[in-house]
Structures are given as C-alpha cells and as structure tokens.
Amino acid sequence: MLQTIRRYGLMLVVRPVARLLFGLDTIGGEKLPKSGPAIVAANHNSHVDTIVLLCLFPSKLLPKLRPVAAADHFDKGGFGSWFSRNIIGIIPIKRGGASRTEDVLLGAKQALERGEILVVFPEGSRGEPEEMTRFKTGVARLVEAYPQTTVTPVYLQGAGRSLPKDAKLLVPFNTTAVVGDPLTWSGSHHGFVDELREKIEALKAQAPPMRWK
Amino acid sequence: MSGLSITGDNFAINIAEPLVFGFLGVLALLLAGTIAALILPRAQPGKWTDLGPRMRSWWVMALLLGAALVAGWQATAILFAFISFLALKEFLTLAPTRKEDRLIVLLAYLSVVVNYGLIFAEALFDDSYQIYLVFLPVYGFLISAAAMAWIGRTEGYLPTVGIIHWGMVVCVYNIGYIAFLMRVPDAEAPAGGAGLVFFLLFITQLNDVAQYCWGKAFGRTKITPNVSPNKTWEGAIGGWLTAAAVFYWLAPYFTPLTPTHAAIMGIVVPMAGFFGDITMSAIKRDLGVKDTSRLIPGHGGVLDRLDSLTFAAPVYFHLLAYFAIERF
C-alpha cells in the first residue's frame, strides 16, 4: 500500500513538479544501474540533489532505491524520522562520534544484501554551494565488503544554486545530471574514493558551463 | 462565420473555417513527418536517428497548442505563461548570475505571473492592455535595477542587471503578446484571435523550414559565419520570400489586413523571425552551449524552439494593432 502510494506520488506529483522547477536534464542516463545490489555516488550541494537523483530512475525501481542520509539530520525522531525512513526510503547513518565497536555501515550493508540500490553522497555533507569537498571512505568499505557491487558516478550540477545549504528560499534553476561508467572495487580505500572523485570531476566537462559567483 | 461547431448542454466549441483548414493542414504535415520518421531510418540506417523523437515532440507541441487555441484565451494564456517560465528558467540557468541574485531571479519568475495576470485583469483596470505595454519594459526595468542596487553587491552589477531585464523582456513580455492576441474580439478577425495566433505560429515555423530547405538546395554564401554557420544568404532569402508569399496569400483568411498592409507584414514578420533566430544563436555561442536545455527530445530547449518567435511575436502584434485591430 505504502509502496503504491510512493510510486504514484513520484510518478504523478514529484517528478512533474521537479521537472517544472529543476528541468532534470540527464546525460548518460542509460548507464544507471537497472537492478541491485548497486551504489550510485554523486557530489552533494543541496537537499534537492536527492530528489534529482531519485527522479532519474524509472518509478518501478523506487522500492529498491535507498538514499543513505545523515542520522543527525534526518533521523531525529518523530514525524520527520518516519517520513525520511518510510516515504523517502532513507537508510540513516551516524556521522562522527560513532563508537568503535559499532558498525555504522550495517544498515547500508543489509540493504546491499537485500539487492537494493544505495544512493550515496561521499562528501558526507552539502558544503559550500557548487563546490566539491573531500570524499569519505564509507563507499569504498561497502564495495570491499561486497565486491560484486558496482559504483556508478554521477555529477550533479545546479541544485546547489536552487537550494544551497542554509538557504530558506527555493529558486528554480535547471539541473544537469551526468552519469558515468560504473566502477568496481580496486583494492584500496583511499585509492577507490580518489578514483571515484576524479571520475565525477571529469563528468563535469559534459555539463553546460555554469557561471555563478 | 461558418466552420466547425460542437455544442453540448453547457459548452460550445466553435472553430472558424480557416482554422479548421489550418488544423487539417498541420495534421497532414504531422502525418507526413511521422511516415517519414518510420521509413527513412530503415532506408538509410544511422542517418535519421533524431527524426523519431523530433516528430513525437512535434505531435505533443501541436496537440498542446491546438487544444489551447480551441479551449480559448484563458487556456492559451496559461499555456504560454508556463512556456515563458520554462524559457526564462533556461535563460537564467545558462546566463551568468551572482550568488546574491537568487532573490532577484525569483522576482523575475514572479514577473511571469504579473505579465500574464494582466491578460486576465480586464475587470481590475480600465484597460489592462495599456498596463501590459509598460509593465515589463518600464516597471520591470526600474524595479529589477533598484532591487539589485538595494541588495548591495556592486561587483558585476551592470552585466547582471542587463541579463535579468533582457531575459524578462525576451522570454516573458515578447512571448506574452501571443497570448494577448487571443483577446482580439471575434468580429475583428476572420478567424478570431485564435486564427491570428495560429497564423503567426504557422508563418514563423514555415519560415524556419523554408530557410532550411532553400539552404539545403541552393545554399552557398554564408550569411553569419561566426554566429550561425549553417545559415546562407540563399536559404535566408528563399525562406523569407516563401514565408512572405504565403503570408500575403493566406492573410485574407486569418487577418483583417488590406493587401498593402499584408504585403508589408509579409515582408517584415519573417525578417523579424530571422533576426530572433540569429540573436538566440549569438547568445548560445556566447554562453558556450548548443541547446538551451534537453526538455524537448529532438529539439533541445524551449528557447531553441521559441527563438524566432521572441522577435516575430511583438512585431506581428504591433503591426496588426497599428494597421487593423480596433481593440489594441
């Protein structure tokens, strides 16, 4: 029941509205994974990024799509938590301060075992609008644990202009998503995330130039 | 006025005769294009890959416009308000703006609501057309310039204030004239306001297609090598004369123009379309893009499709109003 509501909500409300406000231009959309277990990794500048990424996939894949989101932001309890977990479908992840004995990636690993598609932002935070920061190694540790998983790099442009961090005003601008060829486990944590970062950085060249200072 | 009438218990749809023929003509062209899109890719594999999506998009655009014209001025105004918003969003996405300008960009989008709202606001003002005429060119100009000064970042002020106003006039004000044409009283044009809108869209698209065909057949001398390298003098003049001749021939069925005025407009309107086309090309070159977005499969963005109309629409409206329309 909830899944049907989510699916039609995406198809009939979220996607048309997102298309009107953000354009959702896509380059290389055919390279996105069509089934799990898989990971889609993108640069992160705005809450709108998650909407843009979810809209790139066909609606029937929605039950399998699991954005990995910061627990301190999206899983603070109450209605917000319920909405994030059940409607957006997030997997909450603890940022910083996690105890050494606890596996913060457990939820994400279980999702991969269930054959789901994780949507991750390896920067870990939205940061300055339209600027990429260092990548965390979580995504590499996930691929190490499940080496059959591919990681598809996606470069997202423009959402950070529509809704930057701490902004109260949403301003419509077109976004572009450039999808690259999937990566597989390379044997080293930092090597893997550096390669992922370079791939995403390289995809930027295919997006239209953005002049915003 | 004869034509097609469908009347129900609480509705009545009347389509004037010239418009019925116009719609049938467009339908015939769409069917011919669709058949070509089915046959050509098989005859010459790999060469016509774009034609299928291009034709599908033409169907969607023609059906949306046709339905709006039949439904009346309200539906047409709402459709073009959406078109203006999408065009302005494409323009402001590609043109350079500054971090401080987000609020100004939002105000620019708001101008779409006011601009098209004025078409509905007959009851509010004596003649909302008079306000429409000055709202964006005068008040939009003053308000955007003052609001940006108020925000207070001076670096890059002048280029950005120009970009914002240029975008509003081209994407909103100029395109809004198409919707305002629908308010011409039925008695003032042989096929009503809808006929006038149809005729403008038809002539502008015909000019584009005819330019392309004449250029393919006889094109030699480049006309604007730095801006639009595919355009030639032969294509431009051939397309211009074709559109002018068709304008002159069909004007009695769609417009209340005298033969002299029809000849003048036949010459001027396609020329305005041509200059709109190369102006948008110059802007795209400057911004370093080929298409303004990927919204319309096979065509590019809304602005790519609208380029000639951004210039042809206000000129067509003004000359019609000056020569023949009492209402404006």
GROMACS .gro file of N, CA, C and O in nm, chain B residues 129-206:
model
  312
  342TYR      N    1  -0.447   4.623  -2.108
  342TYR     CA    2  -0.352   4.619  -2.219
  342TYR      C    3  -0.252   4.736  -2.208
  342TYR      O    4  -0.132   4.718  -2.232
  343GLN      N    5  -0.303   4.853  -2.170
  343GLN     CA    6  -0.215   4.970  -2.155
  343GLN      C    7  -0.109   4.945  -2.048
  343GLN      O    8   0.004   4.992  -2.057
  344ILE      N    9  -0.149   4.870  -1.943
  344ILE     CA   10  -0.054   4.841  -1.835
  344ILE      C   11   0.044   4.733  -1.880
  344ILE      O   12   0.163   4.739  -1.851
  345TYR      N   13  -0.008   4.635  -1.954
  345TYR     CA   14   0.079   4.530  -2.008
  345TYR      C   15   0.193   4.593  -2.089
  345TYR      O   16   0.309   4.556  -2.074
  346LEU      N   17   0.158   4.690  -2.173
  346LEU     CA   18   0.257   4.753  -2.260
  346LEU      C   19   0.376   4.808  -2.183
  346LEU      O   20   0.489   4.802  -2.230
  347VAL      N   21   0.349   4.868  -2.066
  347VAL     CA   22   0.459   4.933  -1.993
  347VAL      C   23   0.511   4.851  -1.876
  347VAL      O   24   0.618   4.882  -1.823
  348PHE      N   25   0.439   4.745  -1.835
  348PHE     CA   26   0.479   4.677  -1.712
  348PHE      C   27   0.624   4.627  -1.715
  348PHE      O   28   0.707   4.669  -1.635
  349LEU      N   29   0.658   4.538  -1.809
  349LEU     CA   30   0.796   4.486  -1.807
  349LEU      C   31   0.899   4.582  -1.864
  349LEU      O   32   1.005   4.600  -1.804
  350PRO      N   33   0.870   4.648  -1.979
  350PRO     CA   34   0.973   4.739  -2.032
  350PRO      C   35   1.004   4.855  -1.938
  350PRO      O   36   1.119   4.897  -1.928
  351VAL      N   37   0.905   4.909  -1.868
  351VAL     CA   38   0.930   5.025  -1.782
  351VAL      C   39   0.944   4.982  -1.635
  351VAL      O   40   1.050   4.996  -1.575
  352TYR      N   41   0.837   4.926  -1.579
  352TYR     CA   42   0.841   4.896  -1.435
  352TYR      C   43   0.934   4.779  -1.404
  352TYR      O   44   1.006   4.781  -1.304
  353GLY      N   45   0.933   4.677  -1.491
  353GLY     CA   46   1.027   4.566  -1.472
  353GLY      C   47   1.170   4.615  -1.475
  353GLY      O   48   1.255   4.573  -1.395
  354PHE      N   49   1.197   4.708  -1.566
  354PHE     CA   50   1.330   4.766  -1.580
  354PHE      C   51   1.370   4.840  -1.452
  354PHE      O   52   1.477   4.819  -1.396
  355LEU      N   53   1.279   4.926  -1.405
  355LEU     CA   54   1.310   5.008  -1.287
  355LEU      C   55   1.321   4.921  -1.161
  355LEU      O   56   1.414   4.937  -1.081
  356ILE      N   57   1.226   4.829  -1.143
  356ILE     CA   58   1.223   4.751  -1.020
  356ILE      C   59   1.345   4.659  -1.011
  356ILE      O   60   1.410   4.650  -0.906
  357SER      N   61   1.379   4.591  -1.123
  357SER     CA   62   1.493   4.499  -1.116
  357SER      C   63   1.622   4.577  -1.089
  357SER      O   64   1.706   4.534  -1.008
  358ALA      N   65   1.639   4.691  -1.154
  358ALA     CA   66   1.761   4.770  -1.133
  358ALA      C   67   1.770   4.818  -0.988
  358ALA      O   68   1.876   4.807  -0.923
  359ALA      N   69   1.657   4.869  -0.934
  359ALA     CA   70   1.658   4.922  -0.798
  359ALA      C   71   1.677   4.809  -0.696
  359ALA      O   72   1.754   4.822  -0.600
  360ALA      N   73   1.608   4.695  -0.718
  360ALA     CA   74   1.618   4.585  -0.622
  360ALA      C   75   1.760   4.533  -0.616
  360ALA      O   76   1.812   4.499  -0.509
  361MET      N   77   1.830   4.528  -0.730
  361MET     CA   78   1.967   4.478  -0.730
  361MET      C   79   2.062   4.576  -0.664
  361MET      O   80   2.160   4.535  -0.600
  362ALA      N   81   2.034   4.704  -0.679
  362ALA     CA   82   2.117   4.803  -0.610
  362ALA      C   83   2.094   4.792  -0.459
  362ALA      O   84   2.188   4.801  -0.379
  363TRP      N   85   1.970   4.770  -0.420
  363TRP     CA   86   1.932   4.759  -0.279
  363TRP      C   87   2.006   4.643  -0.213
  363TRP      O   88   2.053   4.653  -0.101
  364ILE      N   89   2.016   4.530  -0.284
  364ILE     CA   90   2.084   4.413  -0.229
  364ILE      C   91   2.230   4.443  -0.200
  364ILE      O   92   2.288   4.392  -0.104
  365GLY      N   93   2.292   4.527  -0.283
  365GLY     CA   94   2.416   4.588  -0.242
  365GLY      C   95   2.547   4.533  -0.293
  365GLY      O   96   2.651   4.586  -0.259
  366ARG      N   97   2.548   4.426  -0.373
  366ARG     CA   98   2.677   4.384  -0.428
  366ARG      C   99   2.699   4.459  -0.559
  366ARG      O  100   2.622   4.444  -0.654
  367THR      N  101   2.805   4.538  -0.562
  367THR     CA  102   2.825   4.622  -0.680
  367THR      C  103   2.906   4.552  -0.788
  367THR      O  104   2.892   4.582  -0.906
  368GLU      N  105   2.991   4.457  -0.748
  368GLU     CA  106   3.076   4.388  -0.845
  368GLU      C  107   2.988   4.306  -0.940
  368GLU      O  108   2.910   4.222  -0.898
  369GLY      N  109   3.001   4.336  -1.070
  369GLY     CA  110   2.921   4.265  -1.169
  369GLY      C  111   2.778   4.313  -1.178
  369GLY      O  112   2.694   4.248  -1.240
  370TYR      N  113   2.748   4.427  -1.119
  370TYR     CA  114   2.609   4.477  -1.118
  370TYR      C  115   2.557   4.502  -1.258
  370TYR      O  116   2.450   4.453  -1.295
  371LEU      N  117   2.633   4.577  -1.338
  371LEU     CA  118   2.582   4.620  -1.468
  371LEU      C  119   2.553   4.503  -1.563
  371LEU      O  120   2.443   4.497  -1.619
  372PRO      N  121   2.647   4.408  -1.582
  372PRO     CA  122   2.613   4.295  -1.670
  372PRO      C  123   2.491   4.217  -1.620
  372PRO      O  124   2.407   4.177  -1.699
  373THR      N  125   2.481   4.197  -1.488
  373THR     CA  126   2.372   4.114  -1.437
  373THR      C  127   2.237   4.184  -1.450
  373THR      O  128   2.137   4.121  -1.484
  374VAL      N  129   2.234   4.314  -1.423
  374VAL     CA  130   2.107   4.385  -1.434
  374VAL      C  131   2.059   4.382  -1.579
  374VAL      O  132   1.939   4.367  -1.607
  375GLY      N  133   2.153   4.388  -1.673
  375GLY     CA  134   2.118   4.377  -1.815
  375GLY      C  135   2.064   4.240  -1.849
  375GLY      O  136   1.964   4.226  -1.919
  376ILE      N  137   2.129   4.136  -1.796
  376ILE     CA  138   2.088   3.998  -1.823
  376ILE      C  139   1.946   3.973  -1.772
  376ILE      O  140   1.861   3.916  -1.841
  377ILE      N  141   1.918   4.018  -1.650
  377ILE     CA  142   1.787   3.991  -1.591
  377ILE      C  143   1.677   4.059  -1.674
  377ILE      O  144   1.576   3.998  -1.709
  378HIS      N  145   1.699   4.186  -1.710
  378HIS     CA  146   1.594   4.255  -1.784
  378HIS      C  147   1.579   4.200  -1.925
  378HIS      O  148   1.468   4.185  -1.976
  379TRP      N  149   1.691   4.169  -1.988
  379TRP     CA  150   1.686   4.112  -2.122
  379TRP      C  151   1.605   3.982  -2.121
  379TRP      O  152   1.519   3.960  -2.206
  380GLY      N  153   1.631   3.897  -2.022
  380GLY     CA  154   1.559   3.770  -2.012
  380GLY      C  155   1.410   3.791  -1.993
  380GLY      O  156   1.329   3.723  -2.056
  381MET      N  157   1.373   3.886  -1.908
  381MET     CA  158   1.230   3.909  -1.883
  381MET      C  159   1.160   3.959  -2.009
  381MET      O  160   1.049   3.916  -2.041
  382VAL      N  161   1.223   4.052  -2.080
  382VAL     CA  162   1.157   4.107  -2.199
  382VAL      C  163   1.146   4.000  -2.309
  382VAL      O  164   1.040   3.981  -2.368
  383VAL      N  165   1.254   3.927  -2.334
  383VAL     CA  166   1.253   3.831  -2.444
  383VAL      C  167   1.162   3.711  -2.413
  383VAL      O  168   1.083   3.669  -2.496
  384CYS      N  169   1.176   3.655  -2.292
  384CYS     CA  170   1.105   3.530  -2.263
  384CYS      C  171   0.962   3.553  -2.215
  384CYS      O  172   0.877   3.466  -2.231
  385VAL      N  173   0.935   3.666  -2.153
  385VAL     CA  174   0.804   3.686  -2.090
  385VAL      C  175   0.721   3.789  -2.167
  385VAL      O  176   0.613   3.758  -2.217
  386TYR      N  177   0.773   3.911  -2.179
  386TYR     CA  178   0.697   4.019  -2.243
  386TYR      C  179   0.669   3.989  -2.390
  386TYR      O  180   0.555   3.994  -2.434
  387ASN      N  181   0.773   3.955  -2.465
  387ASN     CA  182   0.756   3.932  -2.609
  387ASN      C  183   0.667   3.812  -2.636
  387ASN      O  184   0.583   3.814  -2.727
  388ILE      N  185   0.684   3.705  -2.560
  388ILE     CA  186   0.605   3.583  -2.581
  388ILE      C  187   0.461   3.605  -2.533
  388ILE      O  188   0.366   3.552  -2.590
  389GLY      N  189   0.445   3.689  -2.431
  389GLY     CA  190   0.311   3.719  -2.379
  389GLY      C  191   0.219   3.778  -2.485
  389GLY      O  192   0.098   3.761  -2.479
  390TYR      N  193   0.276   3.850  -2.583
  390TYR     CA  194   0.195   3.907  -2.690
  390TYR      C  195   0.115   3.801  -2.764
  390TYR      O  196   0.006   3.827  -2.813
  391ILE      N  197   0.171   3.680  -2.774
  391ILE     CA  198   0.100   3.572  -2.845
  391ILE      C  199  -0.031   3.545  -2.772
  391ILE      O  200  -0.137   3.534  -2.833
  392ALA      N  201  -0.023   3.536  -2.638
  392ALA     CA  202  -0.144   3.509  -2.560
  392ALA      C  203  -0.240   3.627  -2.566
  392ALA      O  204  -0.362   3.610  -2.572
  393PHE      N  205  -0.185   3.750  -2.568
  393PHE     CA  206  -0.272   3.868  -2.570
  393PHE      C  207  -0.350   3.878  -2.702
  393PHE      O  208  -0.460   3.934  -2.707
  394LEU      N  209  -0.293   3.823  -2.810
  394LEU     CA  210  -0.363   3.824  -2.939
  394LEU      C  211  -0.499   3.755  -2.930
  394LEU      O  212  -0.592   3.788  -3.004
  395MET      N  213  -0.510   3.658  -2.838
  395MET     CA  214  -0.635   3.583  -2.824
  395MET      C  215  -0.749   3.672  -2.778
  395MET      O  216  -0.864   3.634  -2.784
  396ARG      N  217  -0.716   3.792  -2.725
  396ARG     CA  218  -0.821   3.880  -2.677
  396ARG      C  219  -0.874   3.973  -2.784
  396ARG      O  220  -0.956   4.059  -2.758
  397VAL      N  221  -0.828   3.957  -2.909
  397VAL     CA  222  -0.887   4.031  -3.020
  397VAL      C  223  -1.032   3.983  -3.035
  397VAL      O  224  -1.056   3.863  -3.042
  398PRO      N  225  -1.129   4.075  -3.035
  398PRO     CA  226  -1.269   4.031  -3.046
  398PRO      C  227  -1.292   3.952  -3.175
  398PRO      O  228  -1.231   3.982  -3.278
  399ASP      N  229  -1.380   3.851  -3.168
  399ASP     CA  230  -1.407   3.765  -3.283
  399ASP      C  231  -1.445   3.845  -3.408
  399ASP      O  232  -1.409   3.807  -3.520
  400ALA      N  233  -1.516   3.957  -3.386
  400ALA     CA  234  -1.564   4.033  -3.501
  400ALA      C  235  -1.451   4.103  -3.576
  400ALA      O  236  -1.468   4.145  -3.690
  401GLU      N  237  -1.336   4.115  -3.511
  401GLU     CA  238  -1.228   4.193  -3.572
  401GLU      C  239  -1.132   4.113  -3.659
  401GLU      O  240  -1.044   4.169  -3.722
  402ALA      N  241  -1.145   3.980  -3.659
  402ALA     CA  242  -1.057   3.899  -3.744
  402ALA      C  243  -1.138   3.784  -3.800
  402ALA      O  244  -1.224   3.728  -3.731
  403PRO      N  245  -1.112   3.747  -3.928
  403PRO     CA  246  -1.195   3.645  -3.992
  403PRO      C  247  -1.197   3.511  -3.918
  403PRO      O  248  -1.296   3.439  -3.927
  404ALA      N  249  -1.089   3.477  -3.848
  404ALA     CA  250  -1.090   3.351  -3.773
  404ALA      C  251  -1.065   3.378  -3.625
  404ALA      O  252  -1.012   3.294  -3.553
  405GLY      N  253  -1.101   3.499  -3.580
  405GLY     CA  254  -1.086   3.534  -3.438
  405GLY      C  255  -0.942   3.544  -3.393
  405GLY      O  256  -0.848   3.534  -3.475
  406GLY      N  257  -0.924   3.565  -3.263
  406GLY     CA  258  -0.789   3.574  -3.207
  406GLY      C  259  -0.711   3.446  -3.229
  406GLY      O  260  -0.591   3.448  -3.257
  407ALA      N  261  -0.781   3.332  -3.217
  407ALA     CA  262  -0.713   3.203  -3.234
  407ALA      C  263  -0.654   3.193  -3.374
  407ALA      O  264  -0.544   3.140  -3.393
  408GLY      N  265  -0.728   3.247  -3.474
  408GLY     CA  266  -0.677   3.245  -3.611
  408GLY      C  267  -0.550   3.329  -3.624
  408GLY      O  268  -0.455   3.291  -3.692
  409LEU      N  269  -0.548   3.445  -3.555
  409LEU     CA  270  -0.430   3.532  -3.560
  409LEU      C  271  -0.309   3.463  -3.498
  409LEU      O  272  -0.197   3.471  -3.551
  410VAL      N  273  -0.330   3.394  -3.384
  410VAL     CA  274  -0.219   3.323  -3.319
  410VAL      C  275  -0.171   3.210  -3.408
  410VAL      O  276  -0.050   3.194  -3.432
  411PHE      N  277  -0.266   3.134  -3.460
  411PHE     CA  278  -0.228   3.021  -3.546
  411PHE      C  279  -0.145   3.070  -3.664
  411PHE      O  280  -0.042   3.012  -3.698
  412PHE      N  281  -0.190   3.181  -3.726
  412PHE     CA  282  -0.123   3.234  -3.845
  412PHE      C  283   0.022   3.275  -3.812
  412PHE      O  284   0.115   3.244  -3.886
  413LEU      N  285   0.041   3.340  -3.695
  413LEU     CA  286   0.176   3.380  -3.654
  413LEU      C  287   0.267   3.257  -3.637
  413LEU      O  288   0.379   3.253  -3.688
  414LEU      N  289   0.216   3.156  -3.563
  414LEU     CA  290   0.297   3.037  -3.537
  414LEU      C  291   0.328   2.965  -3.669
  414LEU      O  292   0.440   2.921  -3.693
  415PHE      N  293   0.225   2.959  -3.755
  415PHE     CA  294   0.242   2.888  -3.882
  415PHE      C  295   0.347   2.956  -3.969
  415PHE      O  296   0.438   2.892  -4.021
  416ILE      N  297   0.336   3.089  -3.984
  416ILE     CA  298   0.430   3.162  -4.071
  416ILE      C  299   0.573   3.153  -4.015
  416ILE      O  300   0.669   3.133  -4.089
  417THR      N  301   0.587   3.165  -3.883
  417THR     CA  302   0.721   3.161  -3.824
  417THR      C  303   0.786   3.024  -3.844
  417THR      O  304   0.903   3.014  -3.880
  418GLN      N  305   0.708   2.918  -3.822
  418GLN     CA  306   0.764   2.783  -3.840
  418GLN      C  307   0.793   2.757  -3.988
  418GLN      O  308   0.893   2.697  -4.024
  419LEU      N  309   0.699   2.803  -4.075
  419LEU     CA  310   0.718   2.787  -4.219
  419LEU      C  311   0.847   2.855  -4.263
  419LEU      O  312   0.924   2.800  -4.342
   0.00000   0.00000   0.00000
